Coordinates of C-alpha atoms in Angstrom, one line a residue:
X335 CA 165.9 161.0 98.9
X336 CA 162.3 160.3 99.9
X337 CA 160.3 158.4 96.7
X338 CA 156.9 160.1 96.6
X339 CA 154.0 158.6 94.9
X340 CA 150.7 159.8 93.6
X341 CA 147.9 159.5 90.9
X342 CA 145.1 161.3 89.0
X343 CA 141.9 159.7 88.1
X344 CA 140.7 160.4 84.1
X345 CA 137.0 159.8 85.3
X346 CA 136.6 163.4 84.1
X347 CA 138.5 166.5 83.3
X348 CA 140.6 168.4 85.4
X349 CA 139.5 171.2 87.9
X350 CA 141.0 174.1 89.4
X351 CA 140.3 171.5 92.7
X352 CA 143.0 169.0 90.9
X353 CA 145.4 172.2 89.9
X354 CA 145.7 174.1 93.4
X355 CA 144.8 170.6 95.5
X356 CA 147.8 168.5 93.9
X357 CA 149.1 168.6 90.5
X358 CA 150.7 172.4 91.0
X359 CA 152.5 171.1 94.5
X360 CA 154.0 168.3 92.2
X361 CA 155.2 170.5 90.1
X362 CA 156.3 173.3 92.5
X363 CA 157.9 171.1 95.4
X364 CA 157.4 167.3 95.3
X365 CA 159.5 166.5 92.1
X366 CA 162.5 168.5 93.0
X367 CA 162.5 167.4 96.6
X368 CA 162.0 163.6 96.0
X369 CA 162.0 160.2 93.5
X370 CA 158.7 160.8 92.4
X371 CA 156.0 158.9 90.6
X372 CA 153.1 160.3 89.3
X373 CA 150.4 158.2 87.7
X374 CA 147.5 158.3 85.4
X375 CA 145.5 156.1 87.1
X376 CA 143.0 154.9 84.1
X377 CA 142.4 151.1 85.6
X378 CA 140.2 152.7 89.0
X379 CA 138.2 154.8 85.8
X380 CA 136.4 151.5 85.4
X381 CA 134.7 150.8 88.4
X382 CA 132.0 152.6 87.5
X383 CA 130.2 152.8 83.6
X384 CA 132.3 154.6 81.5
X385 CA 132.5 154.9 77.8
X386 CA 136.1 153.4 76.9
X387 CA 136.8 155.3 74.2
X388 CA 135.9 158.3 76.7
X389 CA 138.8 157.0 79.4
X390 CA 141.3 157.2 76.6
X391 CA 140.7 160.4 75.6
X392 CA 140.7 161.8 79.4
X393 CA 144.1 159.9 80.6
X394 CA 145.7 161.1 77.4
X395 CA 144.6 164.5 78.5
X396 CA 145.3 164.2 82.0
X397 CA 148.8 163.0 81.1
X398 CA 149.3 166.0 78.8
X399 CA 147.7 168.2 81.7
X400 CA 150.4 167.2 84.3
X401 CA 152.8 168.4 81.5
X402 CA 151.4 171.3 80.9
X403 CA 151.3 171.8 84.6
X404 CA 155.2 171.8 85.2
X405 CA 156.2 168.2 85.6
X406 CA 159.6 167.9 84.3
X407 CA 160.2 164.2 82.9
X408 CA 163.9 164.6 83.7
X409 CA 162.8 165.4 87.4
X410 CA 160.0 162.8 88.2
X411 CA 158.8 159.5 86.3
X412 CA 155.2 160.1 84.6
X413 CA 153.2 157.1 83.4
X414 CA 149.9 155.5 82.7
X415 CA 148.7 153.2 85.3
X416 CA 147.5 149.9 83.1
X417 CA 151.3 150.3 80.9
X418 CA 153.0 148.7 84.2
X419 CA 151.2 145.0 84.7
X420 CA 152.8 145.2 88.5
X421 CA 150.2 146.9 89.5
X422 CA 147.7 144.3 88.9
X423 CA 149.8 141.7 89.9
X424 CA 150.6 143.2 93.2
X425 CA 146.4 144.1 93.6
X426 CA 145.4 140.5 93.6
X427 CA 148.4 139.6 96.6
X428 CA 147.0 142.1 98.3
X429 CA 143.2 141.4 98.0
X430 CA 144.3 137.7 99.9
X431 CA 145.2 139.9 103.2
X432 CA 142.5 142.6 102.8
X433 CA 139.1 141.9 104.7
X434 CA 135.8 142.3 103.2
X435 CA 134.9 144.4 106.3
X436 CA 137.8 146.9 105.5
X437 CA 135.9 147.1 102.1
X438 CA 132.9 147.7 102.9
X439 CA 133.6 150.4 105.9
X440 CA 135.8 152.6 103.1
X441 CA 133.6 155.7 103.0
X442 CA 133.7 156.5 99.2
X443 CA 132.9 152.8 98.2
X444 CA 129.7 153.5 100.4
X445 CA 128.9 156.8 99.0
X446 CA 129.4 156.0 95.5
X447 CA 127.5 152.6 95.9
X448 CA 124.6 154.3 97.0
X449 CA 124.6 156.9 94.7
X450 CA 124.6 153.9 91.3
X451 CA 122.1 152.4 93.5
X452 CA 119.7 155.8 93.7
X453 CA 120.1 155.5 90.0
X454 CA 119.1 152.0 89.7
X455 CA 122.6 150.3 88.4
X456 CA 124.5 147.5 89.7
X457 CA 127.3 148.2 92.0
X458 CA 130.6 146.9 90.5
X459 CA 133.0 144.3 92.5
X460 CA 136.0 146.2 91.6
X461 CA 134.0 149.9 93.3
X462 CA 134.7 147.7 96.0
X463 CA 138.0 146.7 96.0
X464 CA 139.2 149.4 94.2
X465 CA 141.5 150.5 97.1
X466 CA 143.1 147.4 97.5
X467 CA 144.4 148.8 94.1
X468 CA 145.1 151.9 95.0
X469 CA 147.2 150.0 97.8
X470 CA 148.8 148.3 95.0
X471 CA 149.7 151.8 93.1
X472 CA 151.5 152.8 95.8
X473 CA 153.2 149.8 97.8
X474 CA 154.9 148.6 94.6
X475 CA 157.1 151.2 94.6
X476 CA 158.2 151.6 98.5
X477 CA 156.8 155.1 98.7
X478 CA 157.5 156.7 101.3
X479 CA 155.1 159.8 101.0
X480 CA 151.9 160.1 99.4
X481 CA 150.3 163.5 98.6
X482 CA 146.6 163.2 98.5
X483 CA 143.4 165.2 99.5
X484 CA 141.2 164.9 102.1
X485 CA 139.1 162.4 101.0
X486 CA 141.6 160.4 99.9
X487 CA 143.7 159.5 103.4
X488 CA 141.6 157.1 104.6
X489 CA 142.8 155.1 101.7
X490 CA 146.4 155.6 102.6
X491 CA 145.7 154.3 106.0
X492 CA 144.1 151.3 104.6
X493 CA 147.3 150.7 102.5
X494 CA 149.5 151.1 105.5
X495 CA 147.3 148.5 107.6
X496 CA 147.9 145.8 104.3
X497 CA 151.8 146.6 104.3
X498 CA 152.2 146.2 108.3
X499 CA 149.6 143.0 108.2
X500 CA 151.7 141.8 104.8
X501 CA 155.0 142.6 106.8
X502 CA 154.4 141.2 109.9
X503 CA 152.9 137.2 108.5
X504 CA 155.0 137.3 105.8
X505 CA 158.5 138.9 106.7
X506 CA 159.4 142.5 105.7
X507 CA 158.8 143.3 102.2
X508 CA 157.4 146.6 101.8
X509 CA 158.1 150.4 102.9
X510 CA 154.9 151.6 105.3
X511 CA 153.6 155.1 103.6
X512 CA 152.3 157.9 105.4
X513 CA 149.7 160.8 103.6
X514 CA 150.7 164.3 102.8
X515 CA 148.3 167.0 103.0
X516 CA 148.7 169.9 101.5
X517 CA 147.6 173.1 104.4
X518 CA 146.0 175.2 101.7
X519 CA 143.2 174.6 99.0
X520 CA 143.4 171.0 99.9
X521 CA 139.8 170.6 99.2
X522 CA 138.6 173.0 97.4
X523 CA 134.6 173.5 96.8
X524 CA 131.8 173.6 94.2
X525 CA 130.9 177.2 93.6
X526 CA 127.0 176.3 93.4
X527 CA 127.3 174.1 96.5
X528 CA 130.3 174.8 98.9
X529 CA 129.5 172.1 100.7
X530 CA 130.9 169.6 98.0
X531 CA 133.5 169.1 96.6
X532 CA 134.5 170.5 93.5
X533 CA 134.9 166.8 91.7
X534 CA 136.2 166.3 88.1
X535 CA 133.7 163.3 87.4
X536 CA 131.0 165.3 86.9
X537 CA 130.2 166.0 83.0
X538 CA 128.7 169.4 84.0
X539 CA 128.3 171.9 86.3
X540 CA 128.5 175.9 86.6
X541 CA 130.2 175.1 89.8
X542 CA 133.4 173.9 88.5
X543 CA 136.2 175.7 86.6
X544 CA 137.8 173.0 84.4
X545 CA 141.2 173.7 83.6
X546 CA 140.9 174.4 80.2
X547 CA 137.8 176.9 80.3
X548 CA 138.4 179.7 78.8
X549 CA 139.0 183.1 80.8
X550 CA 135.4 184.4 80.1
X551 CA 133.7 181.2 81.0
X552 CA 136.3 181.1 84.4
X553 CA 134.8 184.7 85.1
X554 CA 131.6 183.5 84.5
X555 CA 131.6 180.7 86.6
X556 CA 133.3 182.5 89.6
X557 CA 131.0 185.4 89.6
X558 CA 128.2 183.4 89.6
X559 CA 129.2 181.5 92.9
X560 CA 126.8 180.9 95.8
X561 CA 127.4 183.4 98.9
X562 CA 126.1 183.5 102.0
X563 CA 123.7 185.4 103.9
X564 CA 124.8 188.8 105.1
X565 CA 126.9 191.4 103.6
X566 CA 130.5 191.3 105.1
X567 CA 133.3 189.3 104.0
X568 CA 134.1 186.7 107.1
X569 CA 136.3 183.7 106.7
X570 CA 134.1 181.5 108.3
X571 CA 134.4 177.9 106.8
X572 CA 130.9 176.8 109.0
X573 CA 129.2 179.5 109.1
X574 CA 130.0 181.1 105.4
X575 CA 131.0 178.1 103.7
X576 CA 130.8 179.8 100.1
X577 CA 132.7 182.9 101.2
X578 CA 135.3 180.9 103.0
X579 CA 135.8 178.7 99.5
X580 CA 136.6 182.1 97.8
X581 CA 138.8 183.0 100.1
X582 CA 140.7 180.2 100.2
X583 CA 140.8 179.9 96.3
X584 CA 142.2 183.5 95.9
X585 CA 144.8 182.3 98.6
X586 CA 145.9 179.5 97.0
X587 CA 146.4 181.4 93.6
X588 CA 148.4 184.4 95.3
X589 CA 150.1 183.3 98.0
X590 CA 147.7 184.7 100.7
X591 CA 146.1 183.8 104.0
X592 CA 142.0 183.2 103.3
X593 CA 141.3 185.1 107.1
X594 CA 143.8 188.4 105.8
X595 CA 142.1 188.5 102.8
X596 CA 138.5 188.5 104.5
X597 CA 139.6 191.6 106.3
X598 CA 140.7 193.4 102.3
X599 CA 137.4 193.2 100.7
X600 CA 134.9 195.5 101.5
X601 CA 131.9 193.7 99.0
X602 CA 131.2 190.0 97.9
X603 CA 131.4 191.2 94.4
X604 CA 134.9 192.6 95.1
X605 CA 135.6 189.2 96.2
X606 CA 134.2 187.7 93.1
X607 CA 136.1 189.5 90.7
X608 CA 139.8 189.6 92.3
X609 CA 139.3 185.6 93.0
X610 CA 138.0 184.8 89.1
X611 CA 141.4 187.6 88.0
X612 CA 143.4 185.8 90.0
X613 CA 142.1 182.4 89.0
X614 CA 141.9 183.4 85.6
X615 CA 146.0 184.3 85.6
X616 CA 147.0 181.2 87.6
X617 CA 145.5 178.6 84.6
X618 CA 146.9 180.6 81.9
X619 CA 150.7 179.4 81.4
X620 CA 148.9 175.9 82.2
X621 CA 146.4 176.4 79.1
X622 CA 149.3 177.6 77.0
X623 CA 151.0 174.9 77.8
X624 CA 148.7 172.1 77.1
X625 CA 148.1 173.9 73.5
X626 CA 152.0 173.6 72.7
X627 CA 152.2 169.6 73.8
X628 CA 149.0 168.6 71.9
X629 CA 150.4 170.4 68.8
X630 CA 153.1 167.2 69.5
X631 CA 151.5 164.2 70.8
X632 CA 154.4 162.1 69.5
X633 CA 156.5 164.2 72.7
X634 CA 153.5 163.0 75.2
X635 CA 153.9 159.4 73.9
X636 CA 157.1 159.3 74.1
X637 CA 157.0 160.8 77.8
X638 CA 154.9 157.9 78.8
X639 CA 156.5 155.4 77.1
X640 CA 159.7 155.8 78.8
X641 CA 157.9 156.7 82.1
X642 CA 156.1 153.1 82.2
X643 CA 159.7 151.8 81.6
X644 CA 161.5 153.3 84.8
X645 CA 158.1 152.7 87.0
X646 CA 158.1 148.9 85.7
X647 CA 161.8 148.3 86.5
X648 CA 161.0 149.9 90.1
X649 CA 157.8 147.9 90.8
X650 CA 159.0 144.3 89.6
X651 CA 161.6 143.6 92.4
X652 CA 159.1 144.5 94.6
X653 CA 156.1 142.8 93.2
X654 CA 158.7 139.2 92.7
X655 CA 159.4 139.6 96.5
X656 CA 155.8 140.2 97.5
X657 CA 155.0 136.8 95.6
X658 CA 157.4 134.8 97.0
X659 CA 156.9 135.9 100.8
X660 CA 153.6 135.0 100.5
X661 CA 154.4 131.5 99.0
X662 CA 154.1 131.6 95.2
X663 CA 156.5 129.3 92.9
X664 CA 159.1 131.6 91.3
X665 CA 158.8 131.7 87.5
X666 CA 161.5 129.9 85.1
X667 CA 164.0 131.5 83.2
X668 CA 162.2 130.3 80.3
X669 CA 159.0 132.2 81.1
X670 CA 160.9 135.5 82.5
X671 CA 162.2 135.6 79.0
X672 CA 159.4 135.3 77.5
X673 CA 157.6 138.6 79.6
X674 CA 156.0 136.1 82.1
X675 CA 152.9 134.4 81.3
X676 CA 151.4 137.0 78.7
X677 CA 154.4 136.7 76.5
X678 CA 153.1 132.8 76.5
X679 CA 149.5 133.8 75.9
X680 CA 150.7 135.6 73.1
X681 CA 152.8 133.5 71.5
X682 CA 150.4 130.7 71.7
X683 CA 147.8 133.3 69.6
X684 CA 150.0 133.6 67.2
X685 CA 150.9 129.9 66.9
X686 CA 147.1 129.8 66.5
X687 CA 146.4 132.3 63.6

C-alpha cells in the first residue's frame, strides 16, 4: 500500500478552496486507498507574525475540521505537526544539503517576502527556509504521494531534489515523493478577484466562503461574486475567469464538468444561485459535524494524541538513519531512555527548582 502524506496550514480558517481542493479527496479516496498521514502543520504558522494564542485556536480547529470532514482515525493517522519532534530534527539535516539559491528562487517565499516588505516588516529566516520543512514533513515518513495544490508542487519538487541529493552523497535513506493533483477545483478562486486565489490567511474577505459560514452568509457571498463582461455563460478560464471559477465550483460540488454546465445556464444569476445551493448543501454535513466534535473536545484530543504516537514511531527510524548517513554520533542507551536530549534538559530543570 502506497503511504500518502499531506498537511493543512492553521494560518487562517478553512475555505471552501481547502474543502473541494484537498481535505474532501482525503476523506473520499486517499485514506481508504493508502497509509496516510495528514498533518496540522502549526510550526510553518510562524513564519510570519501571528498571535500565538490565535495559532492554537486555528490548528485545534483545523484538526477538528478534518474530522468533521470525513477522516476516519481508524483509516488514516491525524496529528499536530510540533507533537512529533522528528520533524524538526529531520528540518535542520536537511537545511545542511539545501542551497540558499534553492531558497530564495521558491516562488511563495518571494511573493510573501515582498508582500511584509510592502508593509514595512522584517522578513523572517524561517519564511525562508520554511520548505526545507515542509521537506522534512514529508521525507520522514517515506511518502510516496503527496496531494497538494497548485501552488504547492514546486515545493514537492524541491523535496525530491534534497532526498535524491541526500541519497546519492550519503547512501539511500529516503523514499523520493512525487505530487498529486487533484483535476478538478484544484485551485479554486476568490469570488471578488478570480484571479487569486481563494487563500485561508486572510482575516477577511467577501470573496471567500469559510467553512463554517452560515448558509445565508454562503448565499451572500456567492451571489455577490465578480462576473465578467457580457451576458452568456462561457467556460472560459482566460477570458471569463469569474465565470469559469463558478463553474468549476458547482462542478466540484455535484459531480459535473465546468464546460457542460456552461452550456445549462441560460443567466449569470442562474449560475449564481445553483452554485451558492449547491455550495451551500456540500458544507452542511461538514458544519454538522464540526458542531457534534466540539461538543467533545476530550474525543479530538484524544484523536491527536494517539495520532502524534503512530506518526512519531513512523518518523524516528527514519530520522536515526538520516543522522547517521550523514555522520552524526548515535545517542547512548542512557539518553534514548531518557527521550533524547530534552528528557535531559528537563530533568536537569527540575533538579534545578
Amino acid at each position: 500500500m502506497k503511504r500518502v502524506f499531506s498537511g493543512i496550514k492553521p494560518t487562517g480558517h478553512l475555505t471552501l478552496g481547502n474543502y473541494l481542493g484537498a481535505m474532501r479527496q482525503w476523506a473520499a479516496v486517499d485514506q481508504h486507498r493508502s497509509d496516510a498521514l495528514f498533518c496540522v502543520v502549526d510550526l510553518h504558522a510562524l513564519t510570519v507574525d501571528h498571535d500565538p494564542a490565535r495559532v492554537r485556536r486555528l490548528s485545534r480547529q483545523a484538526a477538528t475540521l478534518l474530522l468533521a470532514a470525513g477522516l476516519d482515525p481508524d483509516l488514516c493517522t491525524l496529528f499536530v505537526q510540533s507533537h512529533v519532534d522528528e520533524h524538526a530534527r529531520l528540518s535542520y539535516v536537511l537545511e545542511c544539503v539545501a542551497t540558499d539559491g534553492e531558497m530564495r528562487r521558491m516562488i511563495q517565499y518571494k511573493e510573501k517576502a515582498a508582500r511584509e516588505r510592502v508593509r514595512g516588516g522584517s522578513v523572517r529566516l524561517s519564511l525562508l527556509t520554511y520548505p526545507v520543512l515542509m521537506a522534512a514533513d514529508i521525507l520522514a515518513y517515506g511518502a510516496d504521494e503527496v496531494p497538494v495544490g497548485e501552488d504547492q508542487a514546486q515545493h514537492v519538487e524541491l523535496t525530491r531534489d534534497l532526498a535524491l541529493r541526500f541519497n546519492q552523497r550519503y547512501g539511500q535513506t529516503f523514499v523520493v515523493p512525487r505530487a498529486t493533483v487533484p483535476a478538478v477545483a484544484a485551485r479554486v478562486m476568490n469570488l471578488q478577484e478570480p484571479g487569486s486565489k481563494m487563500g485561508k490567511s486572510d482575516d477577511f474577505g467577501p470573496g471567500i466562503v469559510y467553512l463554517l459560514d452560515e448558509p445565508d452568509v454562503v448565499r451572500k457571498k456567492v451571489m455577490r461574486a465578480v462576473t465578467d463582461s457580457g451576458r452568456e455563460v462561457v467556460y472560459d478560464r482566460e477570458g471569463r475567469p469569474g465565470i469559469a471559477n463558478l463553474l468549476e465550483i458547482l462542478a466540484a460540488c455535484t459531480g459535473g464538468n465546468p464546460v457542460e454546465l456552461s452550456g445549462v445556464h441560460q443567466s449569470y444569476g442562474a449560475l449564481k444561485r445553483e452554485t451558492a445551493e449547491a455550495v451551500v448543501e456540500v458544507l452542511r454535513p461538514v458544519r454538522e459535524r464540526h458542531k457534534e466534535l466540539c461538543a467533545d473536545p476530550g474525543y479530538v484530543e484524544g484523536v491527536l494524541r494517539e495520532g502524534a504516537r503512530k506518526a512519531r514511531a513512523l518518523a524516528r527510524p527514519t530520522v536515526d538513519a538520516a543522522y547517521r548517513a550523514i555522520g552524526l554520533l548515535p545517542a547512548s542507551a542512557d539518553v534514548e531512555a531518557d527521550g533524547g536530549l530534552g528528557g535531559g534538559v528537563a530533568d536537569v530543570v527540575k533538579a534545578a527548582r
